[in-house]
Amino acid sequence: MPDHDDHDERYGEITARFYDGAYAKLRTPSGDAAFYHALARETGGPVLELGCGTGRTLLPIAKDGIACTGLDASPAMLAAFAAKDPPACLRLVEGRMQDFDLGEDRFALVTAPFRAFQHLQDVDDQLACLARVKRHLVPGGAFAFDCFDPRLDRIALREEPESEDARFRDGDDEIVRTTAVTREHAIQRQQVRMHYTRLRDGQVVSRERSDFAMRWFFRYELEHLLARAGFVEIRLFGDFDCSPYGADSNELIFVARRPV
């Protein structure tokens, strides 16, 4: 075993290689793919997904025959998505959420599933993203995204020590994922470090690391950002079954519209 970790940052090759295996075991957040699929069917498309990754939420929509575009800043994640042989109605584009430009293309629905918006660290980038989304929506089109709800009992700790959260197979090997979190409360940011340890016949043969940062948001902070960016009809749900947001909610799920 090497005496150092191979590592990447912001969803590079290591994350792309293990992403599907880990989240097939985690099955979290529950119901998000069905939620976005239902919105896509309701609007009829076309659909743009920001931070599409390996296609966990977008591929089922495209397989339903709805025209889709997937945007991601990670070439490795896009390559993993493309390897799944997506249907012809889907195209993949490398780009960043805060400055993408798809020309004259307009969409009935733009989505940013699974905390994608939380990778935008500062207000300028957040507003830039919202401006790009609004520009690429048809009049009356919808923007839907989710963030985890930063309940105080959850974010009070400055550090969460490394612990196992997923175990899955990769060929004949077993992969154990462990995650540690460090929080900077003054700037509402948490640094996430994931280790992927490969076991072969019970012995450690490699250990790889992926690091990324996430910004957490509070309810009214997001409502203010959406209003400031010119969105209307802002709706908030507390879960992917469209239940109202409340004190025990784990999710902040927003659906807002570009004015007609």
PDB file of C-alpha atoms in Angstrom:
ATOM      1  CA  MET A   1       0.000   0.000   0.000  1.00  0.00           C
ATOM      2  CA  PRO A   2       1.398   3.490  -0.837  1.00  0.00           C
ATOM      3  CA  ASP A   3       2.340   5.699   2.109  1.00  0.00           C
ATOM      4  CA  HIS A   4       0.325   8.594   0.703  1.00  0.00           C
ATOM      5  CA  ASP A   5      -3.177   9.191  -0.635  1.00  0.00           C
ATOM      6  CA  ASP A   6      -3.870   9.822  -4.295  1.00  0.00           C
ATOM      7  CA  HIS A   7      -6.433  12.598  -4.266  1.00  0.00           C
ATOM      8  CA  ASP A   8      -8.546  14.914  -6.351  1.00  0.00           C
ATOM      9  CA  GLU A   9     -10.640  17.974  -5.657  1.00  0.00           C
ATOM     10  CA  ARG A  10     -14.097  19.061  -6.831  1.00  0.00           C
ATOM     11  CA  TYR A  11     -15.332  15.822  -8.346  1.00  0.00           C
ATOM     12  CA  GLY A  12     -12.337  14.626 -10.313  1.00  0.00           C
ATOM     13  CA  GLU A  13     -11.449  11.174 -11.611  1.00  0.00           C
ATOM     14  CA  ILE A  14     -11.473   9.484  -8.202  1.00  0.00           C
ATOM     15  CA  THR A  15     -14.955  10.703  -7.327  1.00  0.00           C
ATOM     16  CA  ALA A  16     -16.282   9.867 -10.800  1.00  0.00           C
ATOM     17  CA  ARG A  17     -14.968   6.315 -10.560  1.00  0.00           C
ATOM     18  CA  PHE A  18     -16.658   5.559  -7.238  1.00  0.00           C
ATOM     19  CA  TYR A  19     -19.696   7.849  -7.340  1.00  0.00           C
ATOM     20  CA  ASP A  20     -22.322   5.428  -8.630  1.00  0.00           C
ATOM     21  CA  GLY A  21     -21.228   2.570  -6.390  1.00  0.00           C
ATOM     22  CA  ALA A  22     -21.328   4.727  -3.266  1.00  0.00           C
ATOM     23  CA  TYR A  23     -24.680   6.371  -3.878  1.00  0.00           C
ATOM     24  CA  ALA A  24     -26.356   3.137  -4.940  1.00  0.00           C
ATOM     25  CA  LYS A  25     -25.660   1.982  -1.391  1.00  0.00           C
ATOM     26  CA  LEU A  26     -26.487   5.277   0.319  1.00  0.00           C
ATOM     27  CA  ARG A  27     -29.764   5.791  -1.564  1.00  0.00           C
ATOM     28  CA  THR A  28     -29.820   9.388  -0.443  1.00  0.00           C
ATOM     29  CA  PRO A  29     -31.503  11.787  -0.666  1.00  0.00           C
ATOM     30  CA  SER A  30     -34.559   9.589  -0.934  1.00  0.00           C
ATOM     31  CA  GLY A  31     -36.995  10.497  -3.692  1.00  0.00           C
ATOM     32  CA  ASP A  32     -35.031  13.253  -5.400  1.00  0.00           C
ATOM     33  CA  ALA A  33     -34.781  11.561  -8.814  1.00  0.00           C
ATOM     34  CA  ALA A  34     -38.536  10.928  -8.897  1.00  0.00           C
ATOM     35  CA  PHE A  35     -39.222  14.543  -7.865  1.00  0.00           C
ATOM     36  CA  TYR A  36     -37.196  16.026 -10.729  1.00  0.00           C
ATOM     37  CA  HIS A  37     -38.547  13.447 -13.175  1.00  0.00           C
ATOM     38  CA  ALA A  38     -42.109  14.469 -12.284  1.00  0.00           C
ATOM     39  CA  LEU A  39     -41.272  18.144 -12.851  1.00  0.00           C
ATOM     40  CA  ALA A  40     -39.756  17.302 -16.233  1.00  0.00           C
ATOM     41  CA  ARG A  41     -42.868  15.418 -17.278  1.00  0.00           C
ATOM     42  CA  GLU A  42     -45.051  18.283 -16.060  1.00  0.00           C
ATOM     43  CA  THR A  43     -43.175  20.862 -18.135  1.00  0.00           C
ATOM     44  CA  GLY A  44     -42.531  18.553 -21.088  1.00  0.00           C
ATOM     45  CA  GLY A  45     -38.992  19.881 -21.482  1.00  0.00           C
ATOM     46  CA  PRO A  46     -36.544  20.768 -22.681  1.00  0.00           C
ATOM     47  CA  VAL A  47     -34.646  20.324 -19.411  1.00  0.00           C
ATOM     48  CA  LEU A  48     -31.253  21.677 -18.360  1.00  0.00           C
ATOM     49  CA  GLU A  49     -29.572  20.105 -15.339  1.00  0.00           C
ATOM     50  CA  LEU A  50     -26.720  21.940 -13.609  1.00  0.00           C
ATOM     51  CA  GLY A  51     -24.127  19.691 -12.002  1.00  0.00           C
ATOM     52  CA  CYS A  52     -25.430  16.623 -13.834  1.00  0.00           C
ATOM     53  CA  GLY A  53     -22.548  14.429 -12.661  1.00  0.00           C
ATOM     54  CA  THR A  54     -22.790  10.818 -13.802  1.00  0.00           C
ATOM     55  CA  GLY A  55     -26.481  11.152 -14.673  1.00  0.00           C
ATOM     56  CA  ARG A  56     -28.193   9.735 -11.604  1.00  0.00           C
ATOM     57  CA  THR A  57     -31.140  12.144 -11.840  1.00  0.00           C
ATOM     58  CA  LEU A  58     -30.969  13.257 -15.488  1.00  0.00           C
ATOM     59  CA  LEU A  59     -30.580   9.956 -17.331  1.00  0.00           C
ATOM     60  CA  PRO A  60     -34.051   8.650 -16.354  1.00  0.00           C
ATOM     61  CA  ILE A  61     -35.584  11.874 -17.698  1.00  0.00           C
ATOM     62  CA  ALA A  62     -33.764  11.522 -21.016  1.00  0.00           C
ATOM     63  CA  LYS A  63     -34.802   7.875 -21.258  1.00  0.00           C
ATOM     64  CA  ASP A  64     -38.380   9.137 -21.025  1.00  0.00           C
ATOM     65  CA  GLY A  65     -37.837  10.867 -24.377  1.00  0.00           C
ATOM     66  CA  ILE A  66     -37.606  14.396 -22.959  1.00  0.00           C
ATOM     67  CA  ALA A  67     -34.984  16.649 -24.549  1.00  0.00           C
ATOM     68  CA  CYS A  68     -32.227  17.225 -21.978  1.00  0.00           C
ATOM     69  CA  THR A  69     -28.927  19.034 -21.584  1.00  0.00           C
ATOM     70  CA  GLY A  70     -26.542  18.120 -18.786  1.00  0.00           C
ATOM     71  CA  LEU A  71     -23.959  20.681 -17.646  1.00  0.00           C
ATOM     72  CA  ASP A  72     -21.023  19.872 -15.373  1.00  0.00           C
ATOM     73  CA  ALA A  73     -17.629  21.414 -14.664  1.00  0.00           C
ATOM     74  CA  SER A  74     -15.974  18.002 -14.225  1.00  0.00           C
ATOM     75  CA  PRO A  75     -14.736  16.265 -17.392  1.00  0.00           C
ATOM     76  CA  ALA A  76     -14.376  13.039 -15.406  1.00  0.00           C
ATOM     77  CA  MET A  77     -18.002  13.045 -14.277  1.00  0.00           C
ATOM     78  CA  LEU A  78     -19.196  13.831 -17.805  1.00  0.00           C
ATOM     79  CA  ALA A  79     -17.088  10.979 -19.189  1.00  0.00           C
ATOM     80  CA  ALA A  80     -18.689   8.583 -16.701  1.00  0.00           C
ATOM     81  CA  PHE A  81     -22.123   9.830 -17.802  1.00  0.00           C
ATOM     82  CA  ALA A  82     -21.304   9.483 -21.515  1.00  0.00           C
ATOM     83  CA  ALA A  83     -20.115   5.910 -20.945  1.00  0.00           C
ATOM     84  CA  LYS A  84     -23.708   4.972 -20.073  1.00  0.00           C
ATOM     85  CA  ASP A  85     -24.717   5.458 -23.725  1.00  0.00           C
ATOM     86  CA  PRO A  86     -27.418   8.084 -23.116  1.00  0.00           C
ATOM     87  CA  PRO A  87     -30.217   8.507 -25.682  1.00  0.00           C
ATOM     88  CA  ALA A  88     -29.919  10.919 -28.601  1.00  0.00           C
ATOM     89  CA  CYS A  89     -32.266  13.431 -26.947  1.00  0.00           C
ATOM     90  CA  LEU A  90     -29.580  14.192 -24.344  1.00  0.00           C
ATOM     91  CA  ARG A  91     -26.411  16.227 -24.812  1.00  0.00           C
ATOM     92  CA  LEU A  92     -23.607  16.852 -22.331  1.00  0.00           C
ATOM     93  CA  VAL A  93     -21.783  20.168 -21.959  1.00  0.00           C
ATOM     94  CA  GLU A  94     -18.721  21.011 -19.885  1.00  0.00           C
ATOM     95  CA  GLY A  95     -19.201  24.305 -18.066  1.00  0.00           C
ATOM     96  CA  ARG A  96     -19.609  26.096 -14.764  1.00  0.00           C
ATOM     97  CA  MET A  97     -22.957  26.990 -13.240  1.00  0.00           C
ATOM     98  CA  GLN A  98     -22.015  30.628 -12.725  1.00  0.00           C
ATOM     99  CA  ASP A  99     -20.928  31.481 -16.273  1.00  0.00           C
ATOM    100  CA  PHE A 100     -22.340  28.925 -18.723  1.00  0.00           C
ATOM    101  CA  ASP A 101     -23.679  30.169 -22.057  1.00  0.00           C
ATOM    102  CA  LEU A 102     -25.765  27.887 -24.267  1.00  0.00           C
ATOM    103  CA  GLY A 103     -26.455  30.503 -26.913  1.00  0.00           C
ATOM    104  CA  GLU A 104     -30.084  30.749 -27.982  1.00  0.00           C
ATOM    105  CA  ASP A 105     -31.162  27.550 -26.228  1.00  0.00           C
ATOM    106  CA  ARG A 106     -34.044  28.035 -23.800  1.00  0.00           C
ATOM    107  CA  PHE A 107     -35.520  25.550 -21.352  1.00  0.00           C
ATOM    108  CA  ALA A 108     -38.882  24.960 -19.725  1.00  0.00           C
ATOM    109  CA  LEU A 109     -37.105  23.565 -16.653  1.00  0.00           C
ATOM    110  CA  VAL A 110     -33.658  24.097 -15.159  1.00  0.00           C
ATOM    111  CA  THR A 111     -32.641  21.922 -12.216  1.00  0.00           C
ATOM    112  CA  ALA A 112     -29.712  21.757  -9.794  1.00  0.00           C
ATOM    113  CA  PRO A 113     -30.242  18.503  -7.885  1.00  0.00           C
ATOM    114  CA  PHE A 114     -28.356  16.994  -4.968  1.00  0.00           C
ATOM    115  CA  ARG A 115     -26.915  20.158  -3.417  1.00  0.00           C
ATOM    116  CA  ALA A 116     -25.256  21.385  -6.627  1.00  0.00           C
ATOM    117  CA  PHE A 117     -26.026  25.022  -5.771  1.00  0.00           C
ATOM    118  CA  GLN A 118     -24.159  24.594  -2.477  1.00  0.00           C
ATOM    119  CA  HIS A 119     -20.859  24.347  -4.335  1.00  0.00           C
ATOM    120  CA  LEU A 120     -21.118  28.081  -5.097  1.00  0.00           C
ATOM    121  CA  GLN A 121     -19.146  29.644  -2.274  1.00  0.00           C
ATOM    122  CA  ASP A 122     -19.864  33.371  -2.472  1.00  0.00           C
ATOM    123  CA  VAL A 123     -22.829  35.622  -3.189  1.00  0.00           C
ATOM    124  CA  ASP A 124     -21.405  36.917  -6.471  1.00  0.00           C
ATOM    125  CA  ASP A 125     -21.215  33.373  -7.883  1.00  0.00           C
ATOM    126  CA  GLN A 126     -24.666  32.526  -6.530  1.00  0.00           C
ATOM    127  CA  LEU A 127     -26.260  35.560  -8.163  1.00  0.00           C
ATOM    128  CA  ALA A 128     -24.310  34.954 -11.370  1.00  0.00           C
ATOM    129  CA  CYS A 129     -25.680  31.408 -11.497  1.00  0.00           C
ATOM    130  CA  LEU A 130     -29.243  32.586 -10.912  1.00  0.00           C
ATOM    131  CA  ALA A 131     -28.866  35.198 -13.652  1.00  0.00           C
ATOM    132  CA  ARG A 132     -27.657  32.514 -16.086  1.00  0.00           C
ATOM    133  CA  VAL A 133     -30.533  30.240 -15.122  1.00  0.00           C
ATOM    134  CA  LYS A 134     -33.089  33.011 -15.609  1.00  0.00           C
ATOM    135  CA  ARG A 135     -31.609  33.932 -18.985  1.00  0.00           C
ATOM    136  CA  HIS A 136     -31.842  30.316 -20.202  1.00  0.00           C
ATOM    137  CA  LEU A 137     -35.445  29.782 -19.076  1.00  0.00           C
ATOM    138  CA  VAL A 138     -38.436  30.408 -21.298  1.00  0.00           C
ATOM    139  CA  PRO A 139     -40.859  33.010 -19.865  1.00  0.00           C
ATOM    140  CA  GLY A 140     -42.736  31.240 -17.086  1.00  0.00           C
ATOM    141  CA  GLY A 141     -40.131  28.461 -16.969  1.00  0.00           C
ATOM    142  CA  ALA A 142     -39.185  26.874 -13.643  1.00  0.00           C
ATOM    143  CA  PHE A 143     -35.942  26.539 -11.704  1.00  0.00           C
ATOM    144  CA  ALA A 144     -35.866  23.707  -9.157  1.00  0.00           C
ATOM    145  CA  PHE A 145     -33.032  22.879  -6.776  1.00  0.00           C
ATOM    146  CA  ASP A 146     -32.372  21.427  -3.356  1.00  0.00           C
ATOM    147  CA  CYS A 147     -30.026  22.052  -0.436  1.00  0.00           C
ATOM    148  CA  PHE A 148     -29.740  20.252   2.865  1.00  0.00           C
ATOM    149  CA  ASP A 149     -31.500  22.019   5.717  1.00  0.00           C
ATOM    150  CA  PRO A 150     -28.779  23.314   8.086  1.00  0.00           C
ATOM    151  CA  ARG A 151     -30.527  22.391  11.305  1.00  0.00           C
ATOM    152  CA  LEU A 152     -28.596  23.809  14.215  1.00  0.00           C
ATOM    153  CA  ASP A 153     -28.214  20.444  15.923  1.00  0.00           C
ATOM    154  CA  ARG A 154     -26.556  19.185  12.745  1.00  0.00           C
ATOM    155  CA  ILE A 155     -24.114  21.993  12.020  1.00  0.00           C
ATOM    156  CA  ALA A 156     -23.150  22.983  15.573  1.00  0.00           C
ATOM    157  CA  LEU A 157     -20.099  20.705  15.594  1.00  0.00           C
ATOM    158  CA  ARG A 158     -16.967  22.218  14.110  1.00  0.00           C
ATOM    159  CA  GLU A 159     -15.708  18.780  13.167  1.00  0.00           C
ATOM    160  CA  GLU A 160     -17.195  15.384  12.434  1.00  0.00           C
ATOM    161  CA  PRO A 161     -14.467  12.738  12.686  1.00  0.00           C
ATOM    162  CA  GLU A 162     -13.869  10.312   9.854  1.00  0.00           C
ATOM    163  CA  SER A 163     -16.431   7.515   9.816  1.00  0.00           C
ATOM    164  CA  GLU A 164     -17.604   4.863   7.367  1.00  0.00           C
ATOM    165  CA  ASP A 165     -20.726   5.751   5.383  1.00  0.00           C
ATOM    166  CA  ALA A 166     -20.655   3.359   2.407  1.00  0.00           C
ATOM    167  CA  ARG A 167     -19.276  -0.055   1.472  1.00  0.00           C
ATOM    168  CA  PHE A 168     -19.655  -1.496  -2.026  1.00  0.00           C
ATOM    169  CA  ARG A 169     -18.077  -3.814  -4.585  1.00  0.00           C
ATOM    170  CA  ASP A 170     -15.783  -2.804  -7.439  1.00  0.00           C
ATOM    171  CA  GLY A 171     -15.130  -5.953  -9.424  1.00  0.00           C
ATOM    172  CA  ASP A 172     -13.538  -8.468  -7.059  1.00  0.00           C
ATOM    173  CA  ASP A 173     -12.554  -5.747  -4.589  1.00  0.00           C
ATOM    174  CA  GLU A 174     -14.467  -4.092  -1.787  1.00  0.00           C
ATOM    175  CA  ILE A 175     -14.456  -0.292  -1.472  1.00  0.00           C
ATOM    176  CA  VAL A 176     -14.985   1.356   1.905  1.00  0.00           C
ATOM    177  CA  ARG A 177     -15.858   5.047   1.864  1.00  0.00           C
ATOM    178  CA  THR A 178     -15.231   7.139   4.947  1.00  0.00           C
ATOM    179  CA  THR A 179     -16.125  10.817   5.338  1.00  0.00           C
ATOM    180  CA  ALA A 180     -14.904  13.598   7.619  1.00  0.00           C
ATOM    181  CA  VAL A 181     -16.320  17.130   7.830  1.00  0.00           C
ATOM    182  CA  THR A 182     -14.783  20.384   9.092  1.00  0.00           C
ATOM    183  CA  ARG A 183     -16.993  23.475   9.413  1.00  0.00           C
ATOM    184  CA  GLU A 184     -16.203  27.182   9.281  1.00  0.00           C
ATOM    185  CA  HIS A 185     -19.242  28.789  10.857  1.00  0.00           C
ATOM    186  CA  ALA A 186     -18.318  32.415  10.123  1.00  0.00           C
ATOM    187  CA  ILE A 187     -18.536  31.792   6.382  1.00  0.00           C
ATOM    188  CA  GLN A 188     -21.154  28.986   6.462  1.00  0.00           C
ATOM    189  CA  ARG A 189     -18.862  26.504   4.756  1.00  0.00           C
ATOM    190  CA  GLN A 190     -18.027  22.888   5.372  1.00  0.00           C
ATOM    191  CA  GLN A 191     -15.004  21.091   3.991  1.00  0.00           C
ATOM    192  CA  VAL A 192     -15.724  17.464   3.150  1.00  0.00           C
ATOM    193  CA  ARG A 193     -12.972  14.864   2.872  1.00  0.00           C
ATOM    194  CA  MET A 194     -13.808  11.391   1.573  1.00  0.00           C
ATOM    195  CA  HIS A 195     -11.446   8.431   1.563  1.00  0.00           C
ATOM    196  CA  TYR A 196     -11.984   5.402  -0.664  1.00  0.00           C
ATOM    197  CA  THR A 197     -10.095   2.389   0.684  1.00  0.00           C
ATOM    198  CA  ARG A 198      -9.762  -0.632  -1.596  1.00  0.00           C
ATOM    199  CA  LEU A 199      -9.742  -4.037   0.084  1.00  0.00           C
ATOM    200  CA  ARG A 200      -8.641  -7.199  -1.688  1.00  0.00           C
ATOM    201  CA  ASP A 201      -8.967 -10.455   0.213  1.00  0.00           C
ATOM    202  CA  GLY A 202      -9.387  -8.346   3.329  1.00  0.00           C
ATOM    203  CA  GLN A 203      -6.124  -6.437   2.798  1.00  0.00           C
ATOM    204  CA  VAL A 204      -5.789  -2.719   2.042  1.00  0.00           C
ATOM    205  CA  VAL A 205      -4.264  -2.239  -1.412  1.00  0.00           C
ATOM    206  CA  SER A 206      -4.940   1.469  -2.020  1.00  0.00           C
ATOM    207  CA  ARG A 207      -6.433   4.555  -0.417  1.00  0.00           C
ATOM    208  CA  GLU A 208      -7.662   7.510  -2.453  1.00  0.00           C
ATOM    209  CA  ARG A 209      -9.059  10.841  -1.326  1.00  0.00           C
ATOM    210  CA  SER A 210     -11.537  13.399  -2.636  1.00  0.00           C
ATOM    211  CA  ASP A 211     -11.986  16.877  -1.126  1.00  0.00           C
ATOM    212  CA  PHE A 212     -14.664  19.481  -1.757  1.00  0.00           C
ATOM    213  CA  ALA A 213     -16.314  22.415  -0.002  1.00  0.00           C
ATOM    214  CA  MET A 214     -20.012  23.157   0.415  1.00  0.00           C
ATOM    215  CA  ARG A 215     -21.783  26.332   1.486  1.00  0.00           C
ATOM    216  CA  TRP A 216     -24.854  25.927   3.653  1.00  0.00           C
ATOM    217  CA  PHE A 217     -27.873  28.198   3.319  1.00  0.00           C
ATOM    218  CA  PHE A 218     -30.781  29.098   5.524  1.00  0.00           C
ATOM    219  CA  ARG A 219     -34.345  29.285   4.273  1.00  0.00           C
ATOM    220  CA  TYR A 220     -34.778  33.049   4.053  1.00  0.00           C
ATOM    221  CA  GLU A 221     -31.287  33.505   2.647  1.00  0.00           C
ATOM    222  CA  LEU A 222     -32.274  31.421  -0.375  1.00  0.00           C
ATOM    223  CA  GLU A 223     -35.661  33.100  -0.687  1.00  0.00           C
ATOM    224  CA  HIS A 224     -33.902  36.476  -0.698  1.00  0.00           C
ATOM    225  CA  LEU A 225     -31.385  35.340  -3.346  1.00  0.00           C
ATOM    226  CA  LEU A 226     -34.176  34.118  -5.622  1.00  0.00           C
ATOM    227  CA  ALA A 227     -36.205  37.304  -5.192  1.00  0.00           C
ATOM    228  CA  ARG A 228     -33.124  39.473  -5.724  1.00  0.00           C
ATOM    229  CA  ALA A 229     -32.417  37.588  -8.955  1.00  0.00           C
ATOM    230  CA  GLY A 230     -35.935  38.335 -10.205  1.00  0.00           C
ATOM    231  CA  PHE A 231     -37.659  34.975  -9.709  1.00  0.00           C
ATOM    232  CA  VAL A 232     -41.347  34.835  -8.783  1.00  0.00           C
ATOM    233  CA  GLU A 233     -43.848  32.271  -7.466  1.00  0.00           C
ATOM    234  CA  ILE A 234     -41.208  30.917  -5.085  1.00  0.00           C
ATOM    235  CA  ARG A 235     -42.323  27.639  -3.503  1.00  0.00           C
ATOM    236  CA  LEU A 236     -40.532  25.756  -0.724  1.00  0.00           C
ATOM    237  CA  PHE A 237     -40.884  22.078   0.212  1.00  0.00           C
ATOM    238  CA  GLY A 238     -39.425  20.168   3.119  1.00  0.00           C
ATOM    239  CA  ASP A 239     -39.142  16.822   1.343  1.00  0.00           C
ATOM    240  CA  PHE A 240     -39.287  15.324  -2.120  1.00  0.00           C
ATOM    241  CA  ASP A 241     -42.879  14.220  -1.574  1.00  0.00           C
ATOM    242  CA  CYS A 242     -43.726  17.967  -1.767  1.00  0.00           C
ATOM    243  CA  SER A 243     -44.645  18.133   1.916  1.00  0.00           C
ATOM    244  CA  PRO A 244     -44.452  21.613   3.493  1.00  0.00           C
ATOM    245  CA  TYR A 245     -41.208  22.813   5.016  1.00  0.00           C
ATOM    246  CA  GLY A 246     -41.235  22.580   8.806  1.00  0.00           C
ATOM    247  CA  ALA A 247     -39.113  22.343  11.926  1.00  0.00           C
ATOM    248  CA  ASP A 248     -38.292  18.673  11.316  1.00  0.00           C
ATOM    249  CA  SER A 249     -37.516  18.950   7.600  1.00  0.00           C
ATOM    250  CA  ASN A 250     -34.209  17.673   6.272  1.00  0.00           C
ATOM    251  CA  GLU A 251     -34.403  19.416   2.907  1.00  0.00           C
ATOM    252  CA  LEU A 252     -34.746  22.891   1.437  1.00  0.00           C
ATOM    253  CA  ILE A 253     -36.367  22.293  -1.959  1.00  0.00           C
ATOM    254  CA  PHE A 254     -37.219  25.337  -4.039  1.00  0.00           C
ATOM    255  CA  VAL A 255     -39.205  25.731  -7.230  1.00  0.00           C
ATOM    256  CA  ALA A 256     -39.308  29.279  -8.633  1.00  0.00           C
ATOM    257  CA  ARG A 257     -40.305  30.762 -11.966  1.00  0.00           C
ATOM    258  CA  ARG A 258     -39.009  33.285 -14.437  1.00  0.00           C
ATOM    259  CA  PRO A 259     -41.676  35.975 -14.883  1.00  0.00           C
ATOM    260  CA  VAL A 260     -43.862  35.622 -17.966  1.00  0.00           C
TER     261      VAL A 260
END
